[in-house]
Amino acid sequence: EVQLVESGGGLVQPGGSLRLSCAASGFAFSSYWMHWVRQVPGKGLVWVSRINSDGSSTTSADSVKGRYTTSRDNAKNTLYLQMNSLRAEDTAVYYCTRDMRATLGYDAFDMWGRGTMVTVSS
Amino acid sequence: QSVLTQPPSVSGAPGQRVTISCTGSSSNIGIGYYVHWYQQLPGTAPKLLIYADNNRPSGVPDRFSGSRSGTSASLAITGLQAEDEADYYCQSYDTSLSGSVFGGGTKLTVL
């Protein structure tokens, strides 16, 4: 089955760290750029970061730059988001998404996981 | 506020046509970057609805269509159905931010 499954969310104190994982299956993971998108419950979607297909290049939103690190292990078909120095405003559902430029050349997100909830609170 | 501007809400009766606008600037839509649209049903992950301005992924009904002009884009839904009630988001790339950007989202209510 073609799917993305996030894990690693939970409750963490302000200033703490958390690592999210996104396990991919059913497609050639190593061919695709991947992104993280977050959503505060009841609010809109916010792009967080992206990584290219071989992991050699990453880009992040200014709000997380210097605190979040995006990486991947193509041998394990897994995407990661290392989150440090967490703040209350980082509380959100975090989705991993697949970028369709590998197939059709467009930077739309054609596959989404179900998301994992991260709560930053004391 | 979001880099791309959408109306917070739109509504329409079953069978009617509604449009949702997405207004950007010269650093994203206006410079030629494609616009993509997503549908998010309550309690679920977003789903790609329209890509590259006006293309539908397999399985998306032709009641959904997109367009882009200048610094704006629009999503049109014809023959409105109760199951279309959802949140809709536009997305593009912003060269000033060097990353993807989303609109704030529009809640569609089917009356």
mmCIF file of C-alpha atoms in Angstrom:
data_model
loop_
_atom_site.group_PDB
_atom_site.id
_atom_site.type_symbol
_atom_site.label_atom_id
_atom_site.label_comp_id
_atom_site.label_asym_id
_atom_site.label_seq_id
_atom_site.Cartn_x
_atom_site.Cartn_y
_atom_site.Cartn_z
ATOM 1 C CA GLU A 1 0.000 0.000 0.000
ATOM 2 C CA VAL A 2 1.246 3.470 -0.882
ATOM 3 C CA GLN A 3 1.361 5.456 2.336
ATOM 4 C CA LEU A 4 3.151 7.782 4.722
ATOM 5 C CA VAL A 5 2.936 7.144 8.449
ATOM 6 C CA GLU A 6 4.186 9.694 10.964
ATOM 7 C CA SER A 7 5.214 8.873 14.510
ATOM 8 C CA GLY A 8 7.074 10.391 17.429
ATOM 9 C CA GLY A 9 4.670 13.093 18.506
ATOM 10 C CA GLY A 10 3.709 13.698 22.102
ATOM 11 C CA LEU A 11 3.900 16.074 25.042
ATOM 12 C CA VAL A 12 7.179 17.893 25.634
ATOM 13 C CA GLN A 13 8.156 20.765 27.909
ATOM 14 C CA PRO A 14 9.205 24.157 26.521
ATOM 15 C CA GLY A 15 12.863 24.063 25.607
ATOM 16 C CA GLY A 16 12.746 20.329 25.053
ATOM 17 C CA SER A 17 13.388 18.191 21.984
ATOM 18 C CA LEU A 18 11.471 15.678 19.929
ATOM 19 C CA ARG A 19 12.203 13.677 16.796
ATOM 20 C CA LEU A 20 9.429 12.883 14.372
ATOM 21 C CA SER A 21 9.633 10.049 11.866
ATOM 22 C CA CYS A 22 7.708 9.429 8.688
ATOM 23 C CA ALA A 23 7.793 5.914 7.286
ATOM 24 C CA ALA A 24 7.137 5.665 3.566
ATOM 25 C CA SER A 25 5.954 2.566 1.756
ATOM 26 C CA GLY A 26 4.668 1.497 -1.635
ATOM 27 C CA PHE A 27 6.693 3.905 -3.752
ATOM 28 C CA ALA A 28 10.305 4.754 -4.631
ATOM 29 C CA PHE A 29 10.961 6.972 -1.614
ATOM 30 C CA SER A 30 14.508 7.838 -2.651
ATOM 31 C CA SER A 31 13.229 9.517 -5.829
ATOM 32 C CA TYR A 32 11.027 12.081 -4.107
ATOM 33 C CA TRP A 33 11.560 15.385 -2.372
ATOM 34 C CA MET A 34 9.707 15.402 0.944
ATOM 35 C CA HIS A 35 8.227 18.131 3.134
ATOM 36 C CA TRP A 36 6.924 18.715 6.620
ATOM 37 C CA VAL A 37 3.770 20.800 7.059
ATOM 38 C CA ARG A 38 2.162 21.666 10.374
ATOM 39 C CA GLN A 39 -1.305 22.715 11.452
ATOM 40 C CA VAL A 40 -2.453 24.104 14.763
ATOM 41 C CA PRO A 41 -5.813 22.424 15.438
ATOM 42 C CA GLY A 42 -8.549 24.614 14.006
ATOM 43 C CA LYS A 43 -6.055 26.747 12.072
ATOM 44 C CA GLY A 44 -4.433 26.711 8.646
ATOM 45 C CA LEU A 45 -1.592 24.787 7.052
ATOM 46 C CA VAL A 46 1.960 26.056 7.476
ATOM 47 C CA TRP A 47 4.932 24.789 5.498
ATOM 48 C CA VAL A 48 7.841 23.815 7.767
ATOM 49 C CA SER A 49 10.649 22.328 5.720
ATOM 50 C CA ARG A 50 11.685 20.300 2.698
ATOM 51 C CA ILE A 51 14.492 17.961 1.763
ATOM 52 C CA ASN A 52 15.598 16.896 -1.693
ATOM 53 C CA SER A 53 15.642 13.302 -2.832
ATOM 54 C CA ASP A 54 19.180 12.368 -1.765
ATOM 55 C CA GLY A 55 19.171 14.454 1.402
ATOM 56 C CA SER A 56 21.914 16.813 0.274
ATOM 57 C CA SER A 57 19.779 19.957 0.445
ATOM 58 C CA THR A 58 17.226 21.210 2.970
ATOM 59 C CA THR A 59 15.229 24.413 3.407
ATOM 60 C CA SER A 60 13.202 25.532 6.396
ATOM 61 C CA ALA A 61 10.713 28.217 7.284
ATOM 62 C CA ASP A 62 12.175 31.157 9.193
ATOM 63 C CA SER A 63 10.061 30.276 12.239
ATOM 64 C CA VAL A 64 11.955 27.008 12.752
ATOM 65 C CA LYS A 65 15.326 27.787 11.221
ATOM 66 C CA GLY A 66 18.168 26.921 13.587
ATOM 67 C CA ARG A 67 15.879 24.798 15.773
ATOM 68 C CA TYR A 68 14.539 22.126 13.414
ATOM 69 C CA THR A 69 16.589 19.760 11.263
ATOM 70 C CA THR A 70 15.132 17.726 8.421
ATOM 71 C CA SER A 71 16.878 14.545 7.320
ATOM 72 C CA ARG A 72 16.143 11.232 5.642
ATOM 73 C CA ASP A 73 17.401 7.680 5.454
ATOM 74 C CA ASN A 74 16.632 6.347 1.995
ATOM 75 C CA ALA A 75 17.778 2.863 2.973
ATOM 76 C CA LYS A 76 15.056 2.829 5.618
ATOM 77 C CA ASN A 77 12.495 4.771 3.545
ATOM 78 C CA THR A 78 12.134 7.205 6.419
ATOM 79 C CA LEU A 79 11.950 10.977 6.770
ATOM 80 C CA TYR A 80 12.865 12.705 10.043
ATOM 81 C CA LEU A 81 12.251 16.026 11.739
ATOM 82 C CA GLN A 82 14.489 16.786 14.713
ATOM 83 C CA MET A 83 12.909 19.553 16.751
ATOM 84 C CA ASN A 84 14.948 21.350 19.418
ATOM 85 C CA SER A 85 14.312 24.344 21.663
ATOM 86 C CA LEU A 86 10.593 23.754 21.360
ATOM 87 C CA ARG A 87 8.158 26.544 22.136
ATOM 88 C CA ALA A 88 4.462 26.620 22.947
ATOM 89 C CA GLU A 89 3.788 28.017 19.484
ATOM 90 C CA ASP A 90 5.243 24.854 17.928
ATOM 91 C CA THR A 91 2.217 22.937 19.186
ATOM 92 C CA ALA A 92 0.536 21.488 16.114
ATOM 93 C CA VAL A 93 -0.222 18.412 14.064
ATOM 94 C CA TYR A 94 2.801 17.669 11.905
ATOM 95 C CA TYR A 95 2.261 16.097 8.484
ATOM 96 C CA CYS A 96 4.853 14.641 6.166
ATOM 97 C CA THR A 97 4.063 15.079 2.500
ATOM 98 C CA ARG A 98 5.437 13.911 -0.825
ATOM 99 C CA ASP A 99 6.428 16.403 -3.496
ATOM 100 C CA MET A 100 5.296 15.390 -6.967
ATOM 101 C CA ARG A 101 8.098 17.010 -8.931
ATOM 102 C CA ALA A 102 9.766 13.622 -9.412
ATOM 103 C CA THR A 103 6.816 12.407 -11.480
ATOM 104 C CA LEU A 104 5.185 15.432 -13.082
ATOM 105 C CA GLY A 105 7.686 18.194 -12.375
ATOM 106 C CA TYR A 106 5.406 20.261 -10.153
ATOM 107 C CA ASP A 107 5.971 21.182 -6.508
ATOM 108 C CA ALA A 108 2.532 20.113 -5.322
ATOM 109 C CA PHE A 109 2.107 17.727 -2.411
ATOM 110 C CA ASP A 110 0.382 14.653 -3.782
ATOM 111 C CA MET A 111 0.532 12.384 -0.749
ATOM 112 C CA TRP A 112 0.032 13.150 2.929
ATOM 113 C CA GLY A 113 0.373 11.161 6.110
ATOM 114 C CA ARG A 114 -2.292 11.294 8.808
ATOM 115 C CA GLY A 115 -0.133 13.508 10.978
ATOM 116 C CA THR A 116 1.287 13.309 14.491
ATOM 117 C CA MET A 117 0.387 15.718 17.282
ATOM 118 C CA VAL A 118 3.104 17.640 19.080
ATOM 119 C CA THR A 119 2.151 19.481 22.254
ATOM 120 C CA VAL A 120 4.630 21.824 23.912
ATOM 121 C CA SER A 121 3.502 22.618 27.427
ATOM 122 C CA SER A 122 4.735 22.606 31.006
ATOM 123 C CA GLN B 1 -1.196 36.459 8.459
ATOM 124 C CA SER B 2 -0.615 34.163 5.487
ATOM 125 C CA VAL B 3 1.442 35.124 2.444
ATOM 126 C CA LEU B 4 -1.443 34.022 0.220
ATOM 127 C CA THR B 5 -4.819 35.571 1.038
ATOM 128 C CA GLN B 6 -8.057 33.599 0.898
ATOM 129 C CA PRO B 7 -11.552 34.522 2.073
ATOM 130 C CA PRO B 8 -12.229 32.871 5.457
ATOM 131 C CA SER B 9 -15.516 31.414 4.288
ATOM 132 C CA VAL B 10 -17.786 30.900 1.312
ATOM 133 C CA SER B 11 -21.132 29.196 1.028
ATOM 134 C CA GLY B 12 -23.550 27.944 -1.560
ATOM 135 C CA ALA B 13 -26.630 25.841 -2.015
ATOM 136 C CA PRO B 14 -26.494 22.337 -3.497
ATOM 137 C CA GLY B 15 -26.091 22.492 -7.254
ATOM 138 C CA GLN B 16 -24.705 26.013 -7.276
ATOM 139 C CA ARG B 17 -21.268 27.256 -8.314
ATOM 140 C CA VAL B 18 -18.817 28.798 -5.890
ATOM 141 C CA THR B 19 -15.363 30.249 -6.320
ATOM 142 C CA ILE B 20 -12.533 30.670 -3.849
ATOM 143 C CA SER B 21 -9.878 33.268 -4.512
ATOM 144 C CA CYS B 22 -6.198 33.165 -3.599
ATOM 145 C CA THR B 23 -4.289 36.433 -3.804
ATOM 146 C CA GLY B 24 -0.532 36.548 -3.763
ATOM 147 C CA SER B 25 2.167 38.966 -4.850
ATOM 148 C CA SER B 26 5.056 39.505 -7.203
ATOM 149 C CA SER B 27 7.234 37.140 -5.180
ATOM 150 C CA ASN B 28 4.984 34.123 -5.639
ATOM 151 C CA ILE B 29 1.960 33.817 -7.939
ATOM 152 C CA GLY B 30 2.731 37.052 -9.773
ATOM 153 C CA ILE B 31 6.177 35.893 -10.807
ATOM 154 C CA GLY B 32 4.751 32.778 -12.396
ATOM 155 C CA TYR B 33 4.902 30.096 -9.734
ATOM 156 C CA TYR B 34 2.172 27.502 -10.018
ATOM 157 C CA VAL B 35 -0.766 27.385 -7.630
ATOM 158 C CA HIS B 36 -2.021 24.149 -6.128
ATOM 159 C CA TRP B 37 -5.235 23.544 -4.207
ATOM 160 C CA TYR B 38 -6.022 21.141 -1.365
ATOM 161 C CA GLN B 39 -9.240 19.946 0.210
ATOM 162 C CA GLN B 40 -9.290 19.065 3.891
ATOM 163 C CA LEU B 41 -12.375 17.263 5.124
ATOM 164 C CA PRO B 42 -13.080 17.492 8.860
ATOM 165 C CA GLY B 43 -10.664 15.413 10.905
ATOM 166 C CA THR B 44 -8.590 14.251 7.944
ATOM 167 C CA ALA B 45 -5.313 15.113 6.240
ATOM 168 C CA PRO B 46 -5.329 17.479 3.268
ATOM 169 C CA LYS B 47 -5.811 16.018 -0.190
ATOM 170 C CA LEU B 48 -4.440 17.409 -3.441
ATOM 171 C CA LEU B 49 -7.337 18.754 -5.490
ATOM 172 C CA ILE B 50 -5.737 20.830 -8.262
ATOM 173 C CA TYR B 51 -2.077 21.057 -9.240
ATOM 174 C CA ALA B 52 -0.214 23.458 -11.495
ATOM 175 C CA ASP B 53 -3.072 25.951 -11.670
ATOM 176 C CA ASN B 54 -5.677 23.834 -13.471
ATOM 177 C CA ASN B 55 -4.849 20.131 -13.452
ATOM 178 C CA ARG B 56 -6.832 17.496 -11.586
ATOM 179 C CA PRO B 57 -5.222 14.386 -10.118
ATOM 180 C CA SER B 58 -6.825 11.116 -11.023
ATOM 181 C CA GLY B 59 -10.092 10.637 -9.174
ATOM 182 C CA VAL B 60 -10.925 14.298 -8.644
ATOM 183 C CA PRO B 61 -14.284 15.137 -10.264
ATOM 184 C CA ASP B 62 -14.331 17.645 -13.102
ATOM 185 C CA ARG B 63 -16.655 19.786 -10.989
ATOM 186 C CA PHE B 64 -13.437 21.179 -9.560
ATOM 187 C CA SER B 65 -11.350 23.541 -11.695
ATOM 188 C CA GLY B 66 -8.614 26.094 -11.197
ATOM 189 C CA SER B 67 -7.290 29.181 -12.902
ATOM 190 C CA ARG B 68 -4.518 31.733 -12.422
ATOM 191 C CA SER B 69 -4.132 35.320 -13.622
ATOM 192 C CA GLY B 70 -1.665 37.953 -12.559
ATOM 193 C CA THR B 71 -1.061 37.703 -8.822
ATOM 194 C CA SER B 72 -4.212 35.695 -8.108
ATOM 195 C CA ALA B 73 -5.710 32.274 -8.590
ATOM 196 C CA SER B 74 -9.171 30.810 -8.186
ATOM 197 C CA LEU B 75 -10.764 27.488 -7.432
ATOM 198 C CA ALA B 76 -14.230 26.918 -8.860
ATOM 199 C CA ILE B 77 -16.624 24.223 -7.731
ATOM 200 C CA THR B 78 -19.725 23.606 -9.807
ATOM 201 C CA GLY B 79 -22.725 21.434 -8.999
ATOM 202 C CA LEU B 80 -22.075 21.876 -5.279
ATOM 203 C CA GLN B 81 -22.663 18.767 -3.173
ATOM 204 C CA ALA B 82 -22.960 18.272 0.569
ATOM 205 C CA GLU B 83 -19.745 16.217 0.535
ATOM 206 C CA ASP B 84 -17.825 19.265 -0.721
ATOM 207 C CA GLU B 85 -18.165 20.897 2.686
ATOM 208 C CA ALA B 86 -14.543 21.227 3.779
ATOM 209 C CA ASP B 87 -11.614 23.586 4.169
ATOM 210 C CA TYR B 88 -9.752 24.552 0.997
ATOM 211 C CA TYR B 89 -6.169 25.796 0.805
ATOM 212 C CA CYS B 90 -4.098 27.276 -1.985
ATOM 213 C CA GLN B 91 -0.330 26.793 -2.091
ATOM 214 C CA SER B 92 2.519 28.196 -4.132
ATOM 215 C CA TYR B 93 6.231 28.943 -3.878
ATOM 216 C CA ASP B 94 7.604 32.239 -2.641
ATOM 217 C CA THR B 95 10.980 33.339 -3.891
ATOM 218 C CA SER B 96 11.521 35.867 -1.093
ATOM 219 C CA LEU B 97 10.935 33.217 1.568
ATOM 220 C CA SER B 98 12.636 30.462 -0.438
ATOM 221 C CA GLY B 99 9.906 28.043 0.463
ATOM 222 C CA SER B 100 6.363 26.916 -0.082
ATOM 223 C CA VAL B 101 3.525 29.059 1.211
ATOM 224 C CA PHE B 102 -0.134 28.359 1.907
ATOM 225 C CA GLY B 103 -3.210 30.495 1.978
ATOM 226 C CA GLY B 104 -5.027 30.857 5.275
ATOM 227 C CA GLY B 105 -7.745 28.486 4.153
ATOM 228 C CA THR B 106 -11.395 28.899 3.199
ATOM 229 C CA LYS B 107 -14.235 27.057 4.875
ATOM 230 C CA LEU B 108 -16.896 26.013 2.383
ATOM 231 C CA THR B 109 -20.381 25.573 3.788
ATOM 232 C CA VAL B 110 -23.042 23.845 1.720
ATOM 233 C CA LEU B 111 -26.346 25.355 2.754
#
